[in-house]
Coordinates of C-alpha atoms in Angstrom, one line a residue:
M1 CA 58.8 26.7 -54.2
R2 CA 55.7 28.4 -55.6
I3 CA 56.1 26.6 -58.9
N4 CA 56.4 23.2 -57.1
S5 CA 53.3 24.1 -55.0
A6 CA 51.3 25.1 -58.0
F7 CA 52.4 21.9 -59.9
A8 CA 51.3 19.8 -56.9
S9 CA 48.0 21.6 -56.8
L10 CA 47.5 21.0 -60.5
I11 CA 48.2 17.2 -60.1
D12 CA 45.8 17.0 -57.1
A13 CA 43.1 18.7 -59.1
R14 CA 43.7 16.3 -62.1
L15 CA 43.5 13.3 -59.7
T16 CA 40.3 14.6 -58.1
G17 CA 38.8 14.7 -61.6
L18 CA 39.9 11.2 -62.4
V19 CA 38.6 9.5 -59.2
H20 CA 35.2 7.9 -59.7
D21 CA 32.2 9.3 -57.9
S22 CA 31.6 5.9 -56.1
A23 CA 34.8 6.5 -54.1
A24 CA 34.4 10.2 -53.4
G25 CA 32.5 9.7 -50.1
D26 CA 35.0 7.2 -48.5
P27 CA 38.4 8.7 -47.7
A28 CA 40.2 5.3 -47.5
E29 CA 38.8 4.1 -50.8
R30 CA 39.6 7.4 -52.4
T31 CA 43.2 7.1 -51.2
R32 CA 43.5 3.7 -52.8
H33 CA 42.1 4.9 -56.1
E34 CA 44.5 7.9 -56.2
R35 CA 47.5 5.7 -55.4
F36 CA 46.6 3.2 -58.1
L37 CA 46.1 6.1 -60.7
I38 CA 49.4 7.7 -59.8
S39 CA 51.5 4.5 -60.0
R40 CA 49.9 3.3 -63.3
L41 CA 50.0 6.6 -65.0
A42 CA 53.6 7.1 -64.0
T43 CA 54.4 3.7 -65.5
G44 CA 52.8 4.8 -68.8
A45 CA 54.7 8.1 -68.7
V46 CA 58.0 6.3 -68.3
L47 CA 57.2 3.9 -71.0
M48 CA 56.3 6.6 -73.5
A49 CA 59.6 8.4 -72.6
M50 CA 61.7 5.3 -73.1
L51 CA 60.0 3.9 -76.2
P52 CA 61.5 6.3 -78.8
P53 CA 65.1 5.9 -77.8
Y54 CA 64.7 2.1 -77.7
L55 CA 63.2 2.0 -81.2
L56 CA 66.1 4.1 -82.5
W57 CA 68.6 1.7 -81.0
R58 CA 66.9 -1.6 -81.8
G59 CA 65.0 -0.8 -84.9
V60 CA 61.9 -2.8 -85.6
P61 CA 61.0 -4.7 -82.4
T62 CA 60.5 -8.5 -82.4
L63 CA 57.2 -10.1 -81.5
V64 CA 58.2 -10.7 -77.9
E65 CA 59.5 -7.2 -77.5
A66 CA 56.2 -5.8 -78.9
A67 CA 54.3 -8.0 -76.5
A68 CA 56.4 -6.7 -73.6
A69 CA 55.6 -3.1 -74.7
A70 CA 51.9 -3.9 -74.9
C71 CA 52.0 -5.4 -71.4
L72 CA 53.6 -2.2 -70.1
M73 CA 50.6 -0.3 -71.6
L74 CA 48.0 -2.4 -69.7
P75 CA 48.5 -0.5 -66.4
V76 CA 47.6 2.7 -68.2
V77 CA 44.5 1.1 -69.6
A78 CA 43.7 -0.2 -66.1
A79 CA 43.9 3.4 -64.7
L80 CA 41.5 4.6 -67.4
L81 CA 39.2 1.7 -66.6
L82 CA 39.2 2.6 -62.9
A83 CA 38.4 6.3 -63.7
R84 CA 35.5 5.2 -65.8
T85 CA 34.0 2.4 -63.7
G86 CA 35.3 2.8 -60.2
N87 CA 35.9 -1.0 -60.1
L88 CA 39.3 -1.3 -58.3
T89 CA 39.3 -5.1 -58.3
L90 CA 39.0 -5.2 -62.1
A91 CA 41.6 -2.5 -62.5
H92 CA 44.0 -4.4 -60.3
G93 CA 43.4 -7.6 -62.3
L94 CA 44.1 -5.9 -65.6
S95 CA 47.3 -4.3 -64.1
S96 CA 48.4 -7.7 -62.7
A97 CA 47.8 -9.3 -66.1
G98 CA 50.0 -6.7 -67.7
L99 CA 52.8 -7.3 -65.1
T100 CA 52.5 -11.1 -65.5
G101 CA 52.8 -10.8 -69.3
L102 CA 55.8 -8.5 -68.9
V103 CA 57.5 -11.1 -66.6
V104 CA 56.8 -13.9 -69.1
C105 CA 58.3 -11.9 -71.9
L106 CA 61.4 -11.1 -69.9
A107 CA 61.8 -14.7 -68.8
S108 CA 61.5 -15.8 -72.5
L109 CA 64.2 -13.3 -73.5
T110 CA 66.6 -14.2 -70.6
G111 CA 66.7 -18.0 -70.4
G112 CA 63.1 -19.3 -70.1
P113 CA 62.3 -21.4 -67.0
T114 CA 65.8 -20.8 -65.7
S115 CA 65.5 -17.0 -65.9
A116 CA 65.8 -15.0 -62.7
A117 CA 62.9 -12.8 -64.0
T118 CA 60.5 -15.5 -62.8
M119 CA 60.9 -14.4 -59.2
W120 CA 58.9 -11.3 -60.1
L121 CA 55.8 -13.5 -60.4
V122 CA 55.8 -13.8 -56.6
M123 CA 55.6 -10.0 -56.3
I124 CA 52.4 -9.7 -58.3
P125 CA 49.9 -11.0 -55.6
V126 CA 52.0 -9.3 -52.9
E127 CA 51.6 -5.9 -54.6
A128 CA 47.9 -6.5 -55.2
L129 CA 47.4 -7.5 -51.5
L130 CA 49.3 -4.4 -50.1
A131 CA 47.8 -1.9 -52.5
G132 CA 44.3 -3.4 -53.3
S133 CA 42.0 -5.9 -51.7
H134 CA 41.7 -9.7 -51.0
R135 CA 39.8 -10.3 -54.2
A136 CA 42.4 -8.4 -56.2
A137 CA 45.1 -10.5 -54.5
L138 CA 43.4 -13.7 -55.4
L139 CA 43.0 -12.6 -59.0
A140 CA 46.6 -11.6 -59.2
A141 CA 47.7 -14.9 -57.6
A142 CA 45.8 -16.8 -60.3
L143 CA 47.4 -14.7 -63.0
A144 CA 50.8 -15.2 -61.6
M145 CA 50.3 -19.0 -61.6
L146 CA 49.2 -18.9 -65.2
G147 CA 52.4 -16.9 -65.9
A148 CA 54.5 -19.5 -64.2
L149 CA 52.9 -22.2 -66.4
A150 CA 53.5 -20.1 -69.5
V151 CA 57.2 -19.6 -68.6
A152 CA 57.5 -23.4 -68.2
V153 CA 56.0 -24.3 -71.6
I154 CA 57.3 -21.4 -73.8
E155 CA 60.5 -22.0 -75.6
P156 CA 63.2 -19.3 -74.7
A157 CA 64.1 -16.9 -77.4
S158 CA 67.8 -16.4 -78.4
G159 CA 70.0 -14.1 -80.2
F160 CA 68.5 -10.9 -78.9
G161 CA 71.8 -9.2 -78.1
F162 CA 71.0 -6.8 -75.3
F163 CA 68.9 -9.4 -73.4
A164 CA 71.3 -12.3 -73.8
W165 CA 72.7 -11.8 -70.2
P166 CA 74.6 -14.5 -68.4
A167 CA 72.8 -16.0 -65.4
A168 CA 75.5 -14.5 -63.1
L169 CA 74.4 -11.0 -64.1
A170 CA 70.7 -11.5 -64.6
M171 CA 70.1 -13.1 -61.2
P172 CA 71.4 -10.1 -59.0
V173 CA 69.7 -7.5 -61.3
F174 CA 66.3 -9.1 -61.1
A175 CA 66.7 -10.0 -57.4
I176 CA 67.8 -6.4 -56.4
T177 CA 65.0 -4.8 -58.4
A178 CA 62.4 -7.2 -56.8
I179 CA 63.8 -6.5 -53.3
C180 CA 63.7 -2.7 -54.0
H181 CA 60.1 -3.0 -55.2
V182 CA 59.0 -5.0 -52.1
L183 CA 60.8 -2.5 -49.9
A184 CA 59.0 0.4 -51.5
L185 CA 55.7 -1.4 -51.1
S186 CA 56.5 -2.2 -47.4
I187 CA 57.5 1.4 -46.7
E188 CA 54.3 2.7 -48.3
H189 CA 52.2 0.2 -46.4
R190 CA 53.9 1.0 -43.1
R191 CA 53.4 4.7 -43.7
R192 CA 49.7 4.2 -44.4
E193 CA 49.4 2.1 -41.3
G194 CA 51.1 4.7 -39.2
R195 CA 48.8 7.4 -40.6
W196 CA 45.7 5.3 -39.9
S197 CA 47.1 4.4 -36.5
D198 CA 47.5 8.1 -35.7
R199 CA 44.0 8.9 -36.8
L200 CA 42.6 6.0 -34.8
Q201 CA 44.5 7.1 -31.7
A202 CA 43.3 10.7 -32.2
A203 CA 39.7 9.4 -32.6
T204 CA 40.0 7.3 -29.5
L205 CA 41.3 10.2 -27.5
R206 CA 38.4 12.4 -28.8
D207 CA 36.0 9.6 -27.8
A208 CA 37.5 9.4 -24.3
L209 CA 37.4 13.1 -23.8
L210 CA 33.7 13.1 -25.0
L211 CA 32.8 10.3 -22.6
D212 CA 34.6 12.1 -19.7
A213 CA 32.7 15.4 -20.5
I214 CA 29.2 14.0 -20.7
D215 CA 27.2 13.0 -17.6
D216 CA 25.3 10.1 -19.4
L217 CA 26.6 6.6 -18.7
V218 CA 27.6 4.8 -21.9
T219 CA 27.8 1.0 -21.6
W220 CA 28.7 -1.8 -24.1
H221 CA 26.8 -5.1 -23.7
D222 CA 27.3 -8.5 -25.1
R223 CA 24.4 -10.6 -26.5
N224 CA 23.6 -11.8 -23.0
G225 CA 23.2 -8.3 -21.6
S226 CA 26.4 -8.3 -19.6
V227 CA 28.4 -5.1 -19.5
L228 CA 31.7 -5.3 -21.4
K229 CA 32.8 -1.7 -20.7
A230 CA 31.4 1.3 -19.0
S231 CA 32.2 5.0 -19.3
P232 CA 33.6 7.2 -16.5
A233 CA 30.1 8.6 -15.9
A234 CA 29.4 5.6 -13.8
R235 CA 30.8 7.6 -10.8
S236 CA 28.3 10.4 -11.2
L237 CA 25.3 8.2 -12.1
A238 CA 25.7 5.0 -10.1
G239 CA 28.2 6.3 -7.5
T240 CA 30.8 3.7 -8.4
T241 CA 33.8 3.0 -10.6
P242 CA 33.2 1.7 -14.2
D243 CA 34.8 -1.7 -13.5
V244 CA 32.2 -2.4 -10.8
L245 CA 29.4 -2.2 -13.4
E246 CA 31.1 -4.7 -15.8
G247 CA 29.7 -8.2 -16.1
R248 CA 26.4 -8.4 -14.1
G249 CA 27.3 -5.3 -11.9
L250 CA 24.8 -3.0 -13.7
F251 CA 22.1 -5.6 -13.8
N252 CA 22.4 -6.3 -10.0
R253 CA 21.8 -2.6 -9.3
V254 CA 18.6 -2.5 -11.3
H255 CA 15.5 -2.6 -9.2
V256 CA 14.2 -6.2 -9.0
S257 CA 10.8 -5.5 -10.5
D258 CA 12.4 -3.6 -13.4
R259 CA 15.0 -6.2 -14.4
P260 CA 12.7 -8.0 -16.9
A261 CA 12.1 -4.8 -18.8
F262 CA 15.9 -4.0 -18.7
L263 CA 16.9 -7.3 -20.2
T264 CA 14.0 -7.2 -22.7
A265 CA 15.2 -3.8 -24.0
L266 CA 18.7 -5.0 -24.5
S267 CA 17.5 -8.2 -26.2
D268 CA 15.2 -6.2 -28.6
A269 CA 17.9 -3.7 -29.4
A270 CA 20.4 -6.5 -30.4
V271 CA 18.1 -7.8 -33.2
Q272 CA 16.4 -4.6 -34.6
A273 CA 17.8 -1.5 -36.3
Q274 CA 15.7 1.0 -34.3
P275 CA 16.9 2.0 -30.9
V276 CA 14.9 0.8 -27.8
T277 CA 14.2 3.1 -24.8
V278 CA 13.3 1.9 -21.3
Q279 CA 13.0 3.5 -17.9
F280 CA 13.9 1.7 -14.7
R281 CA 14.9 2.3 -11.1
L282 CA 18.6 2.1 -10.3
H283 CA 20.2 1.6 -6.9
A284 CA 23.0 4.2 -6.8
A285 CA 25.7 4.2 -4.1
G286 CA 26.0 7.3 -1.9
G287 CA 29.1 9.3 -1.1
P288 CA 31.3 8.5 1.9
G289 CA 29.2 8.2 5.0
E290 CA 26.0 8.7 2.9
P291 CA 23.3 6.1 2.4
G292 CA 22.5 4.8 -1.1
R293 CA 19.6 6.2 -3.1
V294 CA 17.2 5.0 -5.8
I295 CA 17.1 7.0 -9.0
W296 CA 15.0 6.8 -12.1
A297 CA 17.1 6.1 -15.1
E298 CA 16.3 6.1 -18.8
M299 CA 18.4 3.8 -21.1
R300 CA 18.4 4.1 -24.9
A301 CA 20.0 1.0 -26.4
H302 CA 21.4 0.8 -30.0
R303 CA 22.6 -2.2 -32.0
V304 CA 26.2 -2.2 -32.8
P305 CA 26.6 -2.0 -36.6
G306 CA 27.4 -5.5 -38.1
A307 CA 26.8 -7.2 -34.7
L308 CA 23.8 -9.4 -35.7
R309 CA 25.9 -12.5 -34.8
P310 CA 28.6 -11.2 -32.5
A311 CA 31.3 -13.6 -31.3
A312 CA 31.7 -14.2 -27.6
G313 CA 33.2 -11.2 -25.8
E314 CA 32.2 -8.8 -28.6
A315 CA 29.8 -5.9 -28.1
A316 CA 26.3 -6.4 -29.5
V317 CA 24.6 -3.3 -28.0
V318 CA 25.7 0.1 -26.9
A319 CA 23.5 1.9 -24.4
V320 CA 23.3 5.5 -23.1
T321 CA 21.8 5.8 -19.6
R322 CA 20.8 9.1 -18.0
D323 CA 19.3 10.2 -14.7
V324 CA 15.7 11.2 -15.2
S325 CA 14.6 11.4 -11.6
E326 CA 14.0 15.1 -11.9
H327 CA 12.0 14.7 -15.1
K328 CA 10.0 11.9 -13.4
R329 CA 9.3 14.1 -10.4
R330 CA 8.1 16.9 -12.6
A331 CA 5.9 14.6 -14.6
E332 CA 4.4 13.3 -11.3
E333 CA 3.9 16.9 -10.2
L334 CA 2.2 17.7 -13.4
D335 CA -0.1 14.6 -13.1
Q336 CA -0.9 15.6 -9.5
A337 CA -1.6 19.2 -10.6
R338 CA -3.8 17.9 -13.4
A339 CA -5.7 15.6 -11.0
A340 CA -6.0 18.5 -8.5
A341 CA -7.4 20.7 -11.2
E342 CA -9.9 18.0 -12.2
R343 CA -10.9 17.6 -8.5
A344 CA -11.2 21.3 -8.1
D345 CA -13.4 21.5 -11.2
E346 CA -15.5 18.6 -9.8
V347 CA -15.7 20.3 -6.4
K348 CA -16.8 23.6 -8.1
S349 CA -19.5 21.8 -10.1
R350 CA -20.7 20.0 -7.0
F351 CA -20.5 23.3 -5.0
L352 CA -22.7 25.1 -7.6
A353 CA -25.2 22.2 -7.7
T354 CA -25.3 21.7 -4.0
V355 CA -25.4 25.3 -2.9
S356 CA -28.0 26.2 -5.5
H357 CA -30.3 23.4 -4.3
E358 CA -29.7 24.0 -0.6
L359 CA -30.3 27.8 -0.9
R360 CA -33.2 27.7 -3.4
T361 CA -35.4 25.3 -1.5
P362 CA -35.5 27.2 1.8
L363 CA -35.6 30.5 0.0
N364 CA -38.7 29.4 -2.0
A365 CA -40.3 28.3 1.3
I366 CA -39.5 31.6 3.0
I367 CA -40.8 33.7 0.0
G368 CA -43.9 31.6 -0.5
F369 CA -45.1 31.4 3.0
S370 CA -44.2 35.0 3.8
E371 CA -46.3 36.1 0.7
M372 CA -49.2 34.0 2.0
L373 CA -48.9 35.7 5.4
E374 CA -48.9 39.2 4.0
S375 CA -51.8 38.6 1.6
E376 CA -55.4 39.7 2.3
S377 CA -56.4 36.1 2.6
T378 CA -54.3 35.8 5.8
L379 CA -57.3 37.1 7.8
A380 CA -59.1 33.9 6.9
L381 CA -56.3 31.7 8.3
G382 CA -56.5 30.5 11.8
P383 CA -53.8 31.1 14.5
E384 CA -52.5 27.5 14.3
R385 CA -52.0 27.7 10.5
R386 CA -50.2 31.1 10.8
R387 CA -48.0 29.6 13.5
E388 CA -47.2 26.6 11.2
Y389 CA -46.3 29.0 8.4
A390 CA -44.1 31.0 10.7
G391 CA -42.4 27.8 11.9
I392 CA -41.6 26.8 8.3
I393 CA -40.1 30.2 7.6
H394 CA -38.1 30.0 10.8
S395 CA -36.8 26.5 10.1
S396 CA -35.9 27.5 6.5
G397 CA -34.1 30.5 7.8
R398 CA -32.1 28.4 10.3
H399 CA -31.3 26.0 7.5
L400 CA -30.0 28.9 5.4
L401 CA -27.9 30.1 8.4
E402 CA -26.4 26.6 8.8
V403 CA -25.5 26.4 5.2
V404 CA -23.8 29.8 5.2
N405 CA -22.0 29.1 8.5
A406 CA -20.7 25.8 7.1
L407 CA -19.5 27.5 4.0
L408 CA -17.8 30.2 6.1
D409 CA -16.2 27.7 8.4
M410 CA -14.9 25.6 5.5
S411 CA -13.5 28.8 3.9
R412 CA -11.8 29.9 7.1
I413 CA -10.3 26.5 7.7
Q414 CA -8.9 26.2 4.2
S415 CA -7.5 29.7 4.1
G416 CA -5.9 29.3 7.6
N417 CA -8.0 32.2 9.1
F418 CA -10.0 30.1 11.6
D419 CA -10.0 31.6 15.0
Y420 CA -8.1 28.8 16.8
A421 CA -7.8 29.4 20.6
P422 CA -7.1 26.3 22.6
E423 CA -7.8 26.5 26.4
P424 CA -8.7 24.0 29.1
F425 CA -12.4 23.0 29.3
D426 CA -14.6 20.2 30.5
L427 CA -15.1 17.9 27.5
A428 CA -17.5 15.6 29.4
G429 CA -19.8 18.5 30.1
L430 CA -19.6 19.7 26.5
A431 CA -20.5 16.3 25.3
R432 CA -23.5 16.0 27.6
G433 CA -24.8 19.4 26.5
I434 CA -24.5 18.5 22.8
C435 CA -26.4 15.2 23.4
D436 CA -29.1 17.2 25.1
L437 CA -29.3 19.5 22.1
M438 CA -29.4 16.7 19.6
Q439 CA -31.9 14.7 21.6
I440 CA -34.8 16.8 20.2
R441 CA -33.8 16.1 16.6
A442 CA -33.3 12.4 17.5
D443 CA -36.7 12.2 19.0
Q444 CA -38.3 13.8 15.9
G445 CA -36.6 11.2 13.7
G446 CA -37.5 8.2 16.0
V447 CA -33.8 7.5 16.7
R448 CA -32.5 6.3 20.1
L449 CA -29.5 8.5 21.2
R450 CA -27.2 7.0 23.8
R451 CA -24.2 8.5 25.5
E452 CA -21.3 6.7 27.1
I453 CA -19.0 9.3 28.6
A454 CA -16.2 8.2 30.9
A455 CA -16.6 9.5 34.5
D456 CA -12.8 10.0 35.0
L457 CA -12.4 12.1 31.8
P458 CA -9.9 15.0 32.5
D459 CA -10.1 18.5 31.2
V460 CA -8.9 18.9 27.6
T461 CA -6.8 21.8 26.3
A462 CA -8.3 22.6 22.9
D463 CA -10.6 25.0 21.1
A464 CA -14.0 24.4 22.8
R465 CA -16.0 25.9 20.0
A466 CA -14.3 23.7 17.4
C467 CA -14.8 20.6 19.5
R468 CA -18.5 21.5 19.9
Q469 CA -18.9 21.9 16.2
M470 CA -17.1 18.5 15.6
L471 CA -19.5 16.7 17.8
I472 CA -22.6 18.5 16.5
N473 CA -21.7 17.7 12.9
L474 CA -20.9 14.0 13.7
L475 CA -24.1 13.5 15.7
S476 CA -26.2 15.4 13.2
N477 CA -25.0 13.2 10.3
A478 CA -25.5 10.1 12.4
V479 CA -29.1 11.0 13.3
K480 CA -29.8 12.2 9.7
F481 CA -28.7 9.0 8.1
T482 CA -30.2 6.6 10.7
P483 CA -33.7 5.3 9.9
R484 CA -36.5 5.4 12.4
G485 CA -36.0 2.8 15.2
G486 CA -32.2 2.9 14.8
D487 CA -29.5 3.7 17.4
V488 CA -26.8 6.4 17.7
V489 CA -24.1 6.1 20.4
L490 CA -21.6 8.8 21.5
S491 CA -18.7 7.6 23.5
V492 CA -16.0 9.8 25.0
R493 CA -13.0 8.3 26.8
R494 CA -9.3 8.7 27.5
V495 CA -6.7 6.5 25.8
F496 CA -3.3 7.1 27.3
D497 CA -2.4 10.8 26.6
R498 CA -5.2 11.3 24.1
V499 CA -9.0 11.6 24.2
E500 CA -11.2 9.5 21.9
M501 CA -14.6 10.6 20.7
A502 CA -16.5 8.0 18.8
V503 CA -20.0 8.3 17.1
V504 CA -21.5 4.9 16.1
D505 CA -24.9 4.5 14.3
T506 CA -27.0 1.8 12.8
G507 CA -27.8 3.9 9.7
I508 CA -27.6 3.2 6.0
G509 CA -23.8 3.0 5.9
I510 CA -21.4 4.0 3.2
A511 CA -20.4 1.9 0.2
E512 CA -16.7 0.8 0.1
A513 CA -16.2 2.6 -3.2
D514 CA -17.2 5.9 -1.5
L515 CA -14.9 5.6 1.5
P516 CA -11.8 7.1 -0.2
R517 CA -13.7 10.3 -1.0
L518 CA -15.1 10.9 2.5
G519 CA -14.1 14.3 3.7
D520 CA -14.1 15.9 0.3
P521 CA -16.1 19.1 0.2
F522 CA -19.7 18.8 -1.0
F523 CA -19.4 15.0 -1.3
Q524 CA -22.3 13.0 -0.1
A525 CA -21.9 9.2 -0.3
G526 CA -23.9 7.5 -3.0
L527 CA -24.4 10.6 -5.1
G528 CA -22.6 11.9 -8.2
V529 CA -21.7 15.4 -9.2
G530 CA -25.0 16.1 -10.9
A531 CA -27.2 14.4 -8.2
A532 CA -27.7 17.4 -6.0
Y533 CA -31.4 17.7 -6.8
G534 CA -32.0 14.0 -6.0
R535 CA -30.5 14.0 -2.5
P536 CA -32.6 11.9 -0.1
H537 CA -31.2 13.9 2.8
E538 CA -30.7 17.6 3.0
G539 CA -27.2 19.1 3.6
T540 CA -24.3 20.5 1.8
G541 CA -21.9 17.6 2.3
L542 CA -19.6 19.8 4.3
G543 CA -20.1 18.3 7.7
L544 CA -17.3 15.7 7.6
S545 CA -15.1 18.2 5.6
V546 CA -15.4 20.7 8.5
V547 CA -14.7 18.0 11.0
R548 CA -11.7 16.9 9.1
G549 CA -10.3 20.5 9.0
L550 CA -11.0 21.1 12.7
V551 CA -9.3 17.8 13.6
G552 CA -6.3 18.9 11.5
L553 CA -6.1 22.2 13.5
H554 CA -5.7 20.2 16.7
H555 CA -3.2 17.7 15.1
G556 CA -5.6 14.9 15.8
E557 CA -6.6 11.8 13.9
L558 CA -9.8 10.8 12.1
A559 CA -11.0 7.3 11.3
V560 CA -14.2 6.2 9.5
E561 CA -15.5 2.6 9.3
S562 CA -18.7 1.8 7.5
S563 CA -20.6 -0.7 5.4
P564 CA -24.0 -0.6 3.8
S565 CA -26.8 -1.8 6.1
C566 CA -24.2 -2.2 9.0
G567 CA -23.9 1.5 10.0
T568 CA -21.0 3.8 10.4
R569 CA -18.4 4.5 13.1
V570 CA -16.5 7.7 13.2
V571 CA -13.6 8.1 15.7
V572 CA -11.9 11.5 16.4
T573 CA -8.7 11.3 18.5
L574 CA -7.2 14.5 20.0
P575 CA -4.2 15.1 22.2
L576 CA -5.1 16.0 25.8
D577 CA -3.1 19.2 25.4
C578 CA -3.3 20.5 21.8
R579 CA -0.7 23.2 22.6
S580 CA 2.2 20.9 23.4
G581 CA 4.9 21.5 20.8
R582 CA 2.3 22.6 18.2
A583 CA 2.5 26.3 17.8
V584 CA 1.3 26.1 14.2
P585 CA -1.9 24.2 13.5
G586 CA -1.7 21.5 10.8
G587 CA -3.7 21.1 7.6
P588 CA -6.8 18.8 7.1
A589 CA -6.4 15.6 8.9
P590 CA -5.9 12.4 6.8
I591 CA -8.8 9.9 7.1
R592 CA -8.2 6.2 7.8
T593 CA -11.1 4.2 6.4
G594 CA -12.2 0.6 6.8
T595 CA -15.3 -1.6 6.5
L596 CA -17.7 -2.8 9.2
A597 CA -18.2 -6.5 9.3
R598 CA -21.3 -6.0 11.6
S599 CA -22.8 -3.4 13.9
F600 CA -21.0 -2.6 17.2
V601 CA -23.7 -0.5 18.8
D602 CA -24.7 -3.2 21.3
E603 CA -21.1 -3.8 22.4
A604 CA -19.0 -1.9 24.8
P605 CA -17.0 1.0 23.3
A606 CA -13.7 -0.6 24.4
T607 CA -14.3 -3.5 21.9
M608 CA -14.7 -1.2 18.9
R609 CA -11.8 -1.6 16.6
L610 CA -11.2 -0.7 12.9
T611 CA -10.7 -3.7 10.7
G612 CA -9.5 -1.9 7.5

């Protein structure tokens, strides 16, 4: 057994050395080369073993017998040619020529055109087709036809003793040998087909197991984009069975606005070698009793090899689709975080520019005028001039206090440490008191301050200090940005179970481009980050930000409507009872913005409506 195994290993090693390098990388081509080498070298070995006894028996061979022996040697030459060139078609042609010549010689020795050996000419293209290729079969068929013509025109030889067989004996001998040869070829071909069928079945099983194991959806598409077949991952990705996605099923589940990109990707993948990637929204079915959902999917489409001109019903593109909703969400979160970081950096820059300006100006005034008051030349100043200097120092100090208080309030609101204590109070009385307080500033600026407070306004349960600060900030901004001769109106009224406080002015207004940024800390409309020193009006830009935070604490609503030269209208809406079901205060209130088509100051408050 060991001897046989060693002998087989030796033969395999010799065959490995004879196979040409061009067939080494293809298992199927290598197998064909090895089979051809074995059969032709075996023929040569048998010939060399039989030639000496035949020569001893016959003596000097005749010309026909020498030609037959030469034809038997051609398969060996063909095997050597294959080992040197790797051209299997040429090797099969040379081998077929040798077999054709052998059949012609045998037919000449056994009766010529009537010889039974001519049936072997039919076996020549059959053998080439089963063991070689179509080109080898065509070449063998041509050689067999030439052999048939040669048998028809060559005169039969006579008087050769051993080969002078009667037709009754020659026919069954040649027929049986031909049948046995065809049977051997058929059995070998069947065995190869079975082996390849087993390999194909095993490969198909592995592919099926792989498709079952992965969560990505694999689909095969025709040249029109229709799905020919889908993998079992359709259940996990699209929430349906694979057969539902066939045809236009997958296309119908793609979001309408993403369908052009989906079809374009499949079309591009069908005509180019590089894969095409596209992202689209896919409507996936939910589980039993669950609603459907929309997911983000990424499809990577590849052209099927050799499918540049696929026939109808054949796959042109294979695509792998996966759920990238989580990746999309994370990318959006990263974008939002990046935008937030950029906004924070902008706010920081604006904060430094604004606060440095707002603190430096009054501090310079305080230091300068206090130095003048304490100098020796103060004795020469009159009482009115000293009183003026003291008033400037006092107003500068109050301005500093307002800036610091605004910063502290904004910090407490953002950190959630604002002392929020809602309790019932008279909002109408609070509004009248604030109007009286702001009347002095309005008179100084030449602005008419009007109040329209409903007489039947009930008590409101909210933080009175916060509401006071909201109204002060809104009225202060309205008076500040309204030129001399303008109007500012404060209206307070009840709207169902809520209270509405509106401040309307005929001031300079706000450009439409600045409306989305209202309420951002340190933002003043019409100014950039580096424009703090060029502010036409003093202030930190925190007034509306503080109002926004205080409205959010009360779970209220904030709306701003403005246009350049038409004025501004700010509406704060609060619940009558801010404690109802609101144990935890909310964050900064969102701001609804719109544009003013014209001024509403001269109209009744009930007609004031947002148009944006």
